[in-house]
Coordinates of C-alpha atoms and ligand atoms in Angstrom, one line a residue:
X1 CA 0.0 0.0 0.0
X2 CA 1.5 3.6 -0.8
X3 CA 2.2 5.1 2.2
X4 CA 2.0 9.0 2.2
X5 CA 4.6 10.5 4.8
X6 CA 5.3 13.9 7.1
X7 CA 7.0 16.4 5.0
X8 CA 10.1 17.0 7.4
X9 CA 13.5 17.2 7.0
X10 CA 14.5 14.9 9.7
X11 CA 13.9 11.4 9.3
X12 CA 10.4 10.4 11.0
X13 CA 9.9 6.9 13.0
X14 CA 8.2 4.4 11.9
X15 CA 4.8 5.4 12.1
X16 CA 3.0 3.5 15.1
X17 CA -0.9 4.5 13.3
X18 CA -1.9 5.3 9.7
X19 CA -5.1 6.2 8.4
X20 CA -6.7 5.2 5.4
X21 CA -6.8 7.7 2.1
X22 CA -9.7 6.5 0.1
X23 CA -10.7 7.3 -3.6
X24 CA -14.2 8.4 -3.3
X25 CA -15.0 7.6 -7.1
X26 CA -14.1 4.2 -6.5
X27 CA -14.6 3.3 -3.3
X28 CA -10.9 1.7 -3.0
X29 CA -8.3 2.7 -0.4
X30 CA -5.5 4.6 -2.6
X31 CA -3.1 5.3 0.0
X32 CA -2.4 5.0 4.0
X33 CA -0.9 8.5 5.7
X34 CA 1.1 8.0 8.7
X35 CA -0.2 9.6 11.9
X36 CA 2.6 11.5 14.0
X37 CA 2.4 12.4 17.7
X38 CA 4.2 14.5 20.2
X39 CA 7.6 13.2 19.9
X40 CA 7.4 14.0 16.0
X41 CA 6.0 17.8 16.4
X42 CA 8.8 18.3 18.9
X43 CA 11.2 17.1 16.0
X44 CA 9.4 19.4 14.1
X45 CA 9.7 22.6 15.8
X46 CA 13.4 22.1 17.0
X47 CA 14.0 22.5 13.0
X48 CA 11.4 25.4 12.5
X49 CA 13.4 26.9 15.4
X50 CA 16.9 26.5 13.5
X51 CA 15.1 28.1 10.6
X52 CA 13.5 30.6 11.7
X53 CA 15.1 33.4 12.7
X54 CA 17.5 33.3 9.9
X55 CA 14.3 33.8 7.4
X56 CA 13.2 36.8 9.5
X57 CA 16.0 38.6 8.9
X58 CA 16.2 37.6 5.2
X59 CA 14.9 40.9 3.6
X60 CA 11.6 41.1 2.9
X61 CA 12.3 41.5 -1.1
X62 CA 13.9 38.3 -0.8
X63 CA 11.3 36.6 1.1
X64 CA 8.5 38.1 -1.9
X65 CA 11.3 35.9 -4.5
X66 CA 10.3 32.5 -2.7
X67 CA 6.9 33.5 -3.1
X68 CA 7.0 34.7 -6.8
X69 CA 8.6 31.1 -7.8
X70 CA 6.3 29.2 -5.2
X71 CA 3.5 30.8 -7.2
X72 CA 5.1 30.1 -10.9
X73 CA 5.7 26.6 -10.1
X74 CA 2.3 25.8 -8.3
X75 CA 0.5 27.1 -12.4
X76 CA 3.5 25.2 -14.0
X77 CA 2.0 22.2 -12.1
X78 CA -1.6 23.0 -11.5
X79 CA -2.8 20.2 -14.0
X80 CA -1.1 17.5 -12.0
X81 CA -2.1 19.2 -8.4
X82 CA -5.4 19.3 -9.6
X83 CA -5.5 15.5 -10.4
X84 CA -4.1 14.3 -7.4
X85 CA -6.3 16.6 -5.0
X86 CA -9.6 15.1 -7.0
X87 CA -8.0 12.0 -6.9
X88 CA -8.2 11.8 -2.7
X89 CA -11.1 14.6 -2.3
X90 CA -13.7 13.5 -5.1
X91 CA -14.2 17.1 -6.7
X92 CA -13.9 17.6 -10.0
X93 CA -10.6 18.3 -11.7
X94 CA -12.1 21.5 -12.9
X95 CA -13.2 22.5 -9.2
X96 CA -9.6 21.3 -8.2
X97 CA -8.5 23.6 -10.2
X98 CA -10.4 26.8 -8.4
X99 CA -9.3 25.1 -5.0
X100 CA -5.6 25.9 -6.2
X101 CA -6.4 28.9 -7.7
X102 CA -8.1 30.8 -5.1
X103 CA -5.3 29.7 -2.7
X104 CA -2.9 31.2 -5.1
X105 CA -4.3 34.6 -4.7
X106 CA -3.6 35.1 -1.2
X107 CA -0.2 34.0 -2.5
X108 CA 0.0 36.8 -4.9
X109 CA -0.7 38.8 -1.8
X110 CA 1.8 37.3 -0.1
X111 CA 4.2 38.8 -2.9
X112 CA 3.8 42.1 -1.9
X113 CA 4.7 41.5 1.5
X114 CA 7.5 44.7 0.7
X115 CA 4.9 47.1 0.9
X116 CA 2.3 45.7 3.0
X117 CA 5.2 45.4 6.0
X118 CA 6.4 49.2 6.2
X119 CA 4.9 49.9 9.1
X120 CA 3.7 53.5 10.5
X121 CA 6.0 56.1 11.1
X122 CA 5.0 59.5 12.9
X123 CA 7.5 62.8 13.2
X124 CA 6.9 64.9 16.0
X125 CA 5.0 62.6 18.3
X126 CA 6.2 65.5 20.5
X127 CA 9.3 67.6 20.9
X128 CA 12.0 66.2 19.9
X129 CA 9.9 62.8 19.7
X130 CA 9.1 60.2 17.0
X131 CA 6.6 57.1 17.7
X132 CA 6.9 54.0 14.8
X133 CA 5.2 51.1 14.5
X134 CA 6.6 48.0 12.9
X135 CA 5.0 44.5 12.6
X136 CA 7.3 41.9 14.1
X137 CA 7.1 37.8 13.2
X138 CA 5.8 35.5 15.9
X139 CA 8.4 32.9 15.4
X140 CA 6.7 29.5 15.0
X141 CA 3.0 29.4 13.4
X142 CA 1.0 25.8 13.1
X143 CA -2.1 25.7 10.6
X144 CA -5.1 22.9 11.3
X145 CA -6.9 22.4 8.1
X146 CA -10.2 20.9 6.7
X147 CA -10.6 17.9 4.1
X148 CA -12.4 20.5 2.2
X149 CA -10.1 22.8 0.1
X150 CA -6.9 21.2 0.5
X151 CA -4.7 23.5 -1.3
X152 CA -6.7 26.5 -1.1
X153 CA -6.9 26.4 2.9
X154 CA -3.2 26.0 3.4
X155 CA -2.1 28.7 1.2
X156 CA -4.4 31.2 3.3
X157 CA -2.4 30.1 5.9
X158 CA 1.3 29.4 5.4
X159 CA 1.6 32.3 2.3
X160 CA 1.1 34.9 5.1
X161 CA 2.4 33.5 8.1
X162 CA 5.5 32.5 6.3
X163 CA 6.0 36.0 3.9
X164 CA 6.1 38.1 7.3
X165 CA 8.9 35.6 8.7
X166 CA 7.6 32.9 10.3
X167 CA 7.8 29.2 10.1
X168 CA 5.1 27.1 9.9
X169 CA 4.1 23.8 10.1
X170 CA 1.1 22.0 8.7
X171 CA -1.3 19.8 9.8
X172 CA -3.9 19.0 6.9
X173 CA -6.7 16.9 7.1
X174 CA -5.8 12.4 7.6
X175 CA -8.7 12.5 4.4
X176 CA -6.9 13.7 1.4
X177 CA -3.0 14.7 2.8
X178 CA -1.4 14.4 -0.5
X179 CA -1.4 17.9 -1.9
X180 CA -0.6 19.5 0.8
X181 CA 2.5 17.7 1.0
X182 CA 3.4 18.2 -2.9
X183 CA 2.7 22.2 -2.0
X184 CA 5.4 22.1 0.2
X185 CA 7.8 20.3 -2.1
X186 CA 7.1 23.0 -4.4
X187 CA 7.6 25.8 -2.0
X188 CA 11.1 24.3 -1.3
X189 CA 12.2 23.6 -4.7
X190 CA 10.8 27.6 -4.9
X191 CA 14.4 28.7 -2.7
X192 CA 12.5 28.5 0.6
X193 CA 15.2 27.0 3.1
X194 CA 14.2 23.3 4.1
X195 CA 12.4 23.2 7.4
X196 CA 10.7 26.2 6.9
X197 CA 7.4 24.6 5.7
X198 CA 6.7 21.0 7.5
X199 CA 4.0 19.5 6.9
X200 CA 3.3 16.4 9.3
X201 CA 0.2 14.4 9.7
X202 CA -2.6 13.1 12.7
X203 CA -5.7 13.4 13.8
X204 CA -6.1 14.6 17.7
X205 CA -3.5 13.3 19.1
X206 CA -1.3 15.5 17.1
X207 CA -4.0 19.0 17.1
X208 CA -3.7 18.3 20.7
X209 CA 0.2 18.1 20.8
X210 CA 0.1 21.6 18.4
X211 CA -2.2 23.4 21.1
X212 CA 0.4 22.5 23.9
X213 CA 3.4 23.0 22.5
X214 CA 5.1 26.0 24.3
X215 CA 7.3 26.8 20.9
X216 CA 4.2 27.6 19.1
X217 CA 3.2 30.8 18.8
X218 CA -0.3 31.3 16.9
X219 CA -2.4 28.5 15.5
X220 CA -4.7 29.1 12.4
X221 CA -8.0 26.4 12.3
X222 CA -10.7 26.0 9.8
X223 CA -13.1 22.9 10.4
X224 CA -16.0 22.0 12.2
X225 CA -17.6 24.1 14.8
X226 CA -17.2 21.7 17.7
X227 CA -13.5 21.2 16.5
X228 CA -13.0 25.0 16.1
X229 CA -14.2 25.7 19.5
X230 CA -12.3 23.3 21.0
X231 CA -9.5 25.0 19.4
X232 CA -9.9 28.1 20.2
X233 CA -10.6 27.4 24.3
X234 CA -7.7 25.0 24.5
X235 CA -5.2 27.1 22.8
X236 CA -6.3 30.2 23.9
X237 CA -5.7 28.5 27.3
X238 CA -2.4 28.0 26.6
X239 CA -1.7 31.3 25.7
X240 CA -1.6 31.2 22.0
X241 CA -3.1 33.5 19.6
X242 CA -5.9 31.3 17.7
X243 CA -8.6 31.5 15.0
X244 CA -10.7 28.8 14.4
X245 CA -13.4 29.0 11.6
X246 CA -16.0 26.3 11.9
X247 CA -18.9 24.9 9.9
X248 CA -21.7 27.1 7.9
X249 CA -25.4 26.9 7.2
X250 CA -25.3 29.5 4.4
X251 CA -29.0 31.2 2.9
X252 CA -29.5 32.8 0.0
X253 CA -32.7 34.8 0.1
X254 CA -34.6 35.1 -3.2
X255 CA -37.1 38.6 -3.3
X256 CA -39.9 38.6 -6.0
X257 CA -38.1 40.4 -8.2
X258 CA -35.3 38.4 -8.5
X259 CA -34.2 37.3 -11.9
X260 CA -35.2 33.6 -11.4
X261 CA -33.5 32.0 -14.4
X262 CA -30.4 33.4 -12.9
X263 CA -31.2 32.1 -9.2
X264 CA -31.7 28.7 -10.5
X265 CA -28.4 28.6 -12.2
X266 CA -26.1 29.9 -9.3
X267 CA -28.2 27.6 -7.2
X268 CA -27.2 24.8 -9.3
X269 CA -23.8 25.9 -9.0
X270 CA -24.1 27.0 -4.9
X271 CA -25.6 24.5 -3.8
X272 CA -24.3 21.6 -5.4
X273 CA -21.2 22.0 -6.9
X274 CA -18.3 20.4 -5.2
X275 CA -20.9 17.8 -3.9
X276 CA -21.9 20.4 -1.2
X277 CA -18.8 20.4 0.9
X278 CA -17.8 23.9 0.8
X279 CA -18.3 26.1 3.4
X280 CA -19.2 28.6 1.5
X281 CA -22.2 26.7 -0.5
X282 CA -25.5 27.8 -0.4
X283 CA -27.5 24.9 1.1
X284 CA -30.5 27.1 2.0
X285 CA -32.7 28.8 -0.4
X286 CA -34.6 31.3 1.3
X287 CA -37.7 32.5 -1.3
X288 CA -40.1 35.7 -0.2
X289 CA -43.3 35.0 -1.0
X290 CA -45.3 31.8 -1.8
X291 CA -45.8 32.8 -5.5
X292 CA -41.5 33.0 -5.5
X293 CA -41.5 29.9 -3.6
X294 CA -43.5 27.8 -5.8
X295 CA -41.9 29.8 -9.2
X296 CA -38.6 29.1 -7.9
X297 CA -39.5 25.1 -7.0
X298 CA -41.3 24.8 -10.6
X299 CA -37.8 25.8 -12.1
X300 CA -35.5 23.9 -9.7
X301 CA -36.6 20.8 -9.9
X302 CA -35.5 19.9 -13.9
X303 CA -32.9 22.1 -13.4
X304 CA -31.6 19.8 -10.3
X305 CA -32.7 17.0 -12.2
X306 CA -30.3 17.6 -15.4
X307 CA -27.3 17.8 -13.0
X308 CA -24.1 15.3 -14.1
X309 CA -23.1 13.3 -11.4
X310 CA -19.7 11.6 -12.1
X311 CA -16.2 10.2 -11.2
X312 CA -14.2 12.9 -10.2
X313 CA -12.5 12.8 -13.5
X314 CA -15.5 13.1 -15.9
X315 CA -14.7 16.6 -17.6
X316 CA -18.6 16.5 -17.5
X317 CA -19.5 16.3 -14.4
X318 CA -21.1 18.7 -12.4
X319 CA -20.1 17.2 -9.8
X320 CA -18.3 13.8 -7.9
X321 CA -18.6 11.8 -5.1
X322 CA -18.3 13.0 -1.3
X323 CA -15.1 12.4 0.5
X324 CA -15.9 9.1 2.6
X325 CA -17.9 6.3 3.5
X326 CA -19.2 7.9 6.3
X327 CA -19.8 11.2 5.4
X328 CA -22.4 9.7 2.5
X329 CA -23.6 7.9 5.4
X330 CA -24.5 10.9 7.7
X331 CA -25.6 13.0 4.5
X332 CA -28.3 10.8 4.0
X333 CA -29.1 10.0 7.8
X334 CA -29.8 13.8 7.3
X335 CA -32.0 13.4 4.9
X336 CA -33.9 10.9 6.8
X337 CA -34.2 12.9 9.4
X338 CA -35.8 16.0 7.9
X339 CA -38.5 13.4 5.8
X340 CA -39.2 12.2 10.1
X341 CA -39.4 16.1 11.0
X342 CA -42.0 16.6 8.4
X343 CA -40.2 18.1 5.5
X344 CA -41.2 17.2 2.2
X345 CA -38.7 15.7 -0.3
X346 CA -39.2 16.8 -3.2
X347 CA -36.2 14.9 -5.2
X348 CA -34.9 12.0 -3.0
X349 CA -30.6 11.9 -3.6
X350 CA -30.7 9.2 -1.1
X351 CA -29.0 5.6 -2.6
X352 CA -28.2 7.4 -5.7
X353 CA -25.6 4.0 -7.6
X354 CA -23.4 5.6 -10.6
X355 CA -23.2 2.8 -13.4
X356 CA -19.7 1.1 -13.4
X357 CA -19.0 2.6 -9.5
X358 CA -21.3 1.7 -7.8
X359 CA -19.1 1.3 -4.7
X360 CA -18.1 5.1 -5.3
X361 CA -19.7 7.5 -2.5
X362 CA -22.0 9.3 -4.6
X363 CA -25.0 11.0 -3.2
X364 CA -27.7 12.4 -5.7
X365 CA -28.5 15.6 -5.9
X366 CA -31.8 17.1 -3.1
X367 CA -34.3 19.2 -3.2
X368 CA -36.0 19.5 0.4
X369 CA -39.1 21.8 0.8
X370 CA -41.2 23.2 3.7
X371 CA -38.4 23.1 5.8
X372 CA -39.1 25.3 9.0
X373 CA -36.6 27.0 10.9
X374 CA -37.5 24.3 14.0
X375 CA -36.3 21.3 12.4
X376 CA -32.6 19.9 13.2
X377 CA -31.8 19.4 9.4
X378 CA -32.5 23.2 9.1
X379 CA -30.2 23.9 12.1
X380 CA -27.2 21.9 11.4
X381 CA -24.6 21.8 8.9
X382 CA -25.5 18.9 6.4
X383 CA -22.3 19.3 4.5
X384 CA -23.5 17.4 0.9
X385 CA -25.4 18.0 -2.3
X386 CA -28.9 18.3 -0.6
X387 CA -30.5 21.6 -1.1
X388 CA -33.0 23.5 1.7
X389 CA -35.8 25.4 1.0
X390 CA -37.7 27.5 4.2
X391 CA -40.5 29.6 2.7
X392 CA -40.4 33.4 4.0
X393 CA -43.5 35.5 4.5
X394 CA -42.1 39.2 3.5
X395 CA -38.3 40.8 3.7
X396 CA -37.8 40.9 7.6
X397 CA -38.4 37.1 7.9
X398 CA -36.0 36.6 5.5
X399 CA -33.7 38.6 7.5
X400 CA -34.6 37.2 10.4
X401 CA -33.3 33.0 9.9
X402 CA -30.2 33.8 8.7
X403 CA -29.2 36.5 11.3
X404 CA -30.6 34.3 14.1
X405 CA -29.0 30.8 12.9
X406 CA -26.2 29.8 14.7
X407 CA -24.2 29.9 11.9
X408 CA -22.7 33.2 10.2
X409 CA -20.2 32.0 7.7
X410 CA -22.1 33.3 4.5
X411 CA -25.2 34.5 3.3
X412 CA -26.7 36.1 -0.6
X413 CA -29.3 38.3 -1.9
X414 CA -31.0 38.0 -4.9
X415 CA -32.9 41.0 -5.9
X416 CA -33.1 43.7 -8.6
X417 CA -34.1 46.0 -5.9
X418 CA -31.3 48.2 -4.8
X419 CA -32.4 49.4 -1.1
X420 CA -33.7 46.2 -0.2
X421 CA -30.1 44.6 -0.8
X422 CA -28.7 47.7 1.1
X423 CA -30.8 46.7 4.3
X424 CA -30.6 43.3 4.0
X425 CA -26.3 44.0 4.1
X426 CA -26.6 46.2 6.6
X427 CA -28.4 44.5 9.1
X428 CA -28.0 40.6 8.4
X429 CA -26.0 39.2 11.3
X430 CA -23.4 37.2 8.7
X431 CA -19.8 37.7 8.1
X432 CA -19.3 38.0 4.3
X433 CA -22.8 39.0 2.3
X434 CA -22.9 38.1 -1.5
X435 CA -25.8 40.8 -3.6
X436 CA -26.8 38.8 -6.4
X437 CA -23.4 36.9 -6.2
X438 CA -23.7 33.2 -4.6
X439 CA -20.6 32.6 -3.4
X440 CA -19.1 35.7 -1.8
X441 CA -15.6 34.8 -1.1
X442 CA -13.6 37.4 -0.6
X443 CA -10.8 38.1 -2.8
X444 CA -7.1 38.1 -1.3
X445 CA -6.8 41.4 -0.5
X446 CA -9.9 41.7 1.5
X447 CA -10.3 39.1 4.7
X448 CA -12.1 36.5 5.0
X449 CA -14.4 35.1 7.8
X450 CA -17.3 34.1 9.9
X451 CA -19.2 35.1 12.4
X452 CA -21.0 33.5 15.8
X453 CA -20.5 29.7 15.5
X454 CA -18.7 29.5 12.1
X455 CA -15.5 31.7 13.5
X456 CA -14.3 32.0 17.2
X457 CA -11.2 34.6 17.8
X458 CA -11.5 38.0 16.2
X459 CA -9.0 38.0 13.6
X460 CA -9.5 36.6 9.9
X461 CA -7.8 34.9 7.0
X462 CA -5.6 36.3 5.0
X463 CA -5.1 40.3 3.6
X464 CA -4.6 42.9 5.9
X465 CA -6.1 40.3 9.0
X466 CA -3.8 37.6 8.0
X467 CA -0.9 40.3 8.7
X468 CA -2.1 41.2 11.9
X469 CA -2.9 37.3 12.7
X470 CA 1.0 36.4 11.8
X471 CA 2.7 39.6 13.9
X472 CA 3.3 41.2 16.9
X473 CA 3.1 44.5 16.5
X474 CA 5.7 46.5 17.9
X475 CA 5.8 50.4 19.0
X476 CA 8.6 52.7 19.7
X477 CA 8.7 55.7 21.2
X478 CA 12.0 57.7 20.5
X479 CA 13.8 60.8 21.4
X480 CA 17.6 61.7 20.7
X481 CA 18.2 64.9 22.9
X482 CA 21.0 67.0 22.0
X483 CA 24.0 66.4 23.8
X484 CA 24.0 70.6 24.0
X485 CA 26.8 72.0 26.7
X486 CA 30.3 71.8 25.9
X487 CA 29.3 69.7 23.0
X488 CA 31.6 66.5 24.6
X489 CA 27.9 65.0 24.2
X490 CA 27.1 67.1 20.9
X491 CA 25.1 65.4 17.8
X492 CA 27.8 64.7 15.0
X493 CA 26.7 64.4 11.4
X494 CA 28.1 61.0 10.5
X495 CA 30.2 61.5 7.2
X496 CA 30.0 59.3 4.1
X497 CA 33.3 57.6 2.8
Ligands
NAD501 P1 -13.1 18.5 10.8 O1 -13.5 19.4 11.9 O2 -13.5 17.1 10.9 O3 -11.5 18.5 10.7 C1 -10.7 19.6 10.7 C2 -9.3 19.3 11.2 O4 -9.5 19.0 12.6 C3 -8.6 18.2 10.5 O5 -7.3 18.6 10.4 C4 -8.8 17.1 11.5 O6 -7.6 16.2 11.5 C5 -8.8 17.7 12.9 N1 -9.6 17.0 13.8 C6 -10.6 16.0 13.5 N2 -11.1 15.6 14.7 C7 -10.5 16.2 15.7 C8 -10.7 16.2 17.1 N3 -11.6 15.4 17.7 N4 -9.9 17.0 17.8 C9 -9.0 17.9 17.3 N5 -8.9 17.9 15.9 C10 -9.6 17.1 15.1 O7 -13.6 19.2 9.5 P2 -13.6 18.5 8.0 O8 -14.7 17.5 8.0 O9 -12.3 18.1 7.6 O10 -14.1 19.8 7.2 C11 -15.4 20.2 7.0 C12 -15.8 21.2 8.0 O11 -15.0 22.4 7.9 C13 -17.2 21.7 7.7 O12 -17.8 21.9 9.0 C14 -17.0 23.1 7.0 O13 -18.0 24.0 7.1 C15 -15.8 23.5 7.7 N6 -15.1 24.5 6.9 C16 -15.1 25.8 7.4 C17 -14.5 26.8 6.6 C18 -14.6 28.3 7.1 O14 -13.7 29.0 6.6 N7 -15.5 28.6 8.0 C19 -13.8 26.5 5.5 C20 -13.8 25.2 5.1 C21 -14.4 24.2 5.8

């Protein structure tokens, strides 16, 4: 069995638990990943601590180099990253492709860390008095991340932390750890000294090791809610800085104007595309109005119906199996459950058999209606190609079940009315708002993140966040007094030559 290993300079043990890597088209284990534990993190930060603080004082020019030939040799091999990250996650290679991609922009970012770093500089503070500001690195930064967007969710992370002059390791999800590993070969082969990015493998046993560690300094989460709150109360217990996204339940409201055509196709797209397993997805459609509602269900239901599903390697396939066994399990438990709450199904994804895999985890595509805001199914994160829909009365309901679900990853609007889409951004209790666009990610140079149970800490990904997140920020206060008198003291004017 191929046996996917830490990506460390010194040599690890021989692992004592692996975990199986499964290909969710097929249904066959592809690969087993070795688990580490406490003994190999310590390995690992006693060589992020011999790297360090030589990158920090590399210039910050130099540091942006590393990053430009990171991100020229992650396009130059973006077909075969793509492959291999659909190959263990079960999106398409298409999708695979944006999962790079978007990581790639915070990346970019990451490449003007020159400019973004010059700090804040104020003459005359007071007399004879200058105050600056300059953003220090923390030293050693560890980033916990989700099955879902393997290369995407790394990049956010170690692109900042290490452009600013940290080290960092990695610990990416047991599901699908291959491309995070090839990322780092990359960002090696890209002039970063070896050590600098480790990526090293577990489950708890190792998150837990991270959170105690004394050596390191910040930890960066993104997961489920239970998980990220765990996180954050452990670590922050420890004395670490920490942000920990969680899981999402996101809405998209549709007003009686909307263009519905258009709704149906970013549904299509929202809701089901990478199988559902994106945080950002748009499991919950939201129409006001029950002449919307039923409108909206009249042109859902063949558009839902003429989705592709296929291996993840069908160029095409809308979109591919989910990740393991027991996640199809537990999407279709949930589907169960809302039929027992009294929800109606209206198309039934549930033992949904592709022809030639039918031991692939496919789950077909579901379209749930009178859903209330009661039911668990509504209230928890479903995480799969099953598609919500709660009827609103008028505007403020609408407003209403997505500000007050526990969830605040992500929410849209879809309406051709300007003022209601002002309101609805201005007051709707969510952390990133989409008008008339379904998935409102934001790009690199804004932040990114959640709020009430789908981000605890107060800082976010990447941009100007992911600076603060990755520094200390330090402040001096200086005066140089004349030495005045019988100038023994005096201020020279040092001399060139
Ligand atoms: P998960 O919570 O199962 O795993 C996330 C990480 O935590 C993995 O690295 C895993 O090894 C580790 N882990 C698993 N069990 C643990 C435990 N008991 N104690 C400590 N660590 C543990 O999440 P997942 O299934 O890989 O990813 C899907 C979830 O992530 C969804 O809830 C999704 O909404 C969420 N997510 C959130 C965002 C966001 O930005 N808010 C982005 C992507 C995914």
């Amino acid at each position: 069995m191929r046996q996917i290993d830490h990506f460390m300079p010194t040599a690890s043990p021989a692992p004592a638990r692996t975990h199986k890597v499964w290909n969710p088209s097929t249904g066959e284990v592809q690969a087993e990943v070795v688990l580490g534990d406490a003994a190999l993190l310590d390995a690992a930060v006693a060589t992020a601590q011999s790297v360090q603080p030589a990158w920090a004082a590399t210039n910050p020019q130099k540091r942006a180099r590393v990053m430009f030939k990171f991100k020229e040799l992650v396009e130059t091999n973006m077909q075969s990253l793509a492959e291999m990250l659909s190959s263990e996650h079960g999106k398409t290679v298409d999708d695979a492709k944006g999962d790079v991609q978007r990581g790639l922009e915070v990346i970019e970012y990451a490449c003007g860390i020159p400019q973004v770093l010059k700090g804040e500089y104020t003459q005359g503070a007071g007399p004879g008095i200058d105050v600056y500001s300059v953003r220090q690195p923390l030293g050693i930064g560890a980033g916990i991340t989700p099955f879902n967007f393997p290369a995407m969710i790394p990049m956010w992370m170690f692109g900042m932390a290490i452009a600013v002059g940290n080290a960092f390791i990695l610990k990416p999800s047991e599901r699908d750890p291959s491309v995070p590993v090839r990322l780092a070969e990359l960002f090696i082969e890209a002039g970063a000294p070896e050590g600098l990015l480790q990526v090293i493998h577990g489950d708890k046993v190792m998150v837990d090791a991270i959170l105690d560690h004394p050596a390191i300094s910040a930890v960066s989460f993104v997961g489920s809610s239970d998980i990220a709150h765990y996180v954050y109360r452990r670590g922050a217990e420890n004395g670490k800085r920490i942000q920990a996204m969680g899981g999402a339940k996101n809405h998209g409201i549709v007003m009686p104007d909307a263009d519905l055509d258009q709704v149906v196709n970013d549904l299509a797209g929202a809701a089901f595309g990478s199988a559902g397993e994106r945080c950002m997805a748009l499991p919950v459609v939201v129409p006001v109005g029950e002449d919307t509602a039923n409108k909206l269900r009249e042109k859902l239901i063949p558009a839902i119906n003429a989705l592709r599903i296929g291996v993840s390697n069908d160029p095409d396939a809308h979109y591919g199996p989910v990740v393991t066994p027991e996640h199809k399990a537990r999407i279709e438990q949930w589907i169960t459950t809302a039929e027992e709450e009294g929800a109606e199904i209206v198309i039934d994804g549930r033992g949904f058999s592709l022809q030639g895999h039918e031991d692939g985890f496919f789950v077909g595509p579901t379209l749930i209606d009178q859903v209330t805001p009661t039911m668990a199914s509504y209230q928890e994160e479903i995480f799969g190609p099953v598609l919500q829909m709660v009827r609103a009365n008028d505007f403020e309901d609408a407003l209403r079940l997505p500000s007050e679900h526990q969830y605040g990853n992500g929410v849209a609007i879809f309406t051709r009315n300007g003022h209601a889409a002002r309101e609805f951004a201005s007051r709707v209790n969510v952390g990133m708002v989409g008008i008339n666009v379904p998935i409102p990610v934001p790009v690199a140079y804004h932040s990114f993140g959640g709020w009430k149970r789908s981000g605890f800490g107060d800082i976010d990904q990447y941009g100007t966040e992911g600076l603060a997140f990755w520094t200390k920020r330090k402040k001096v206060t200086q005066r140089w007094p004349d030495g005045g008198g019988d100038g023994s003291n005096a201020f020279v004017i040092p001399t060139m030559g």
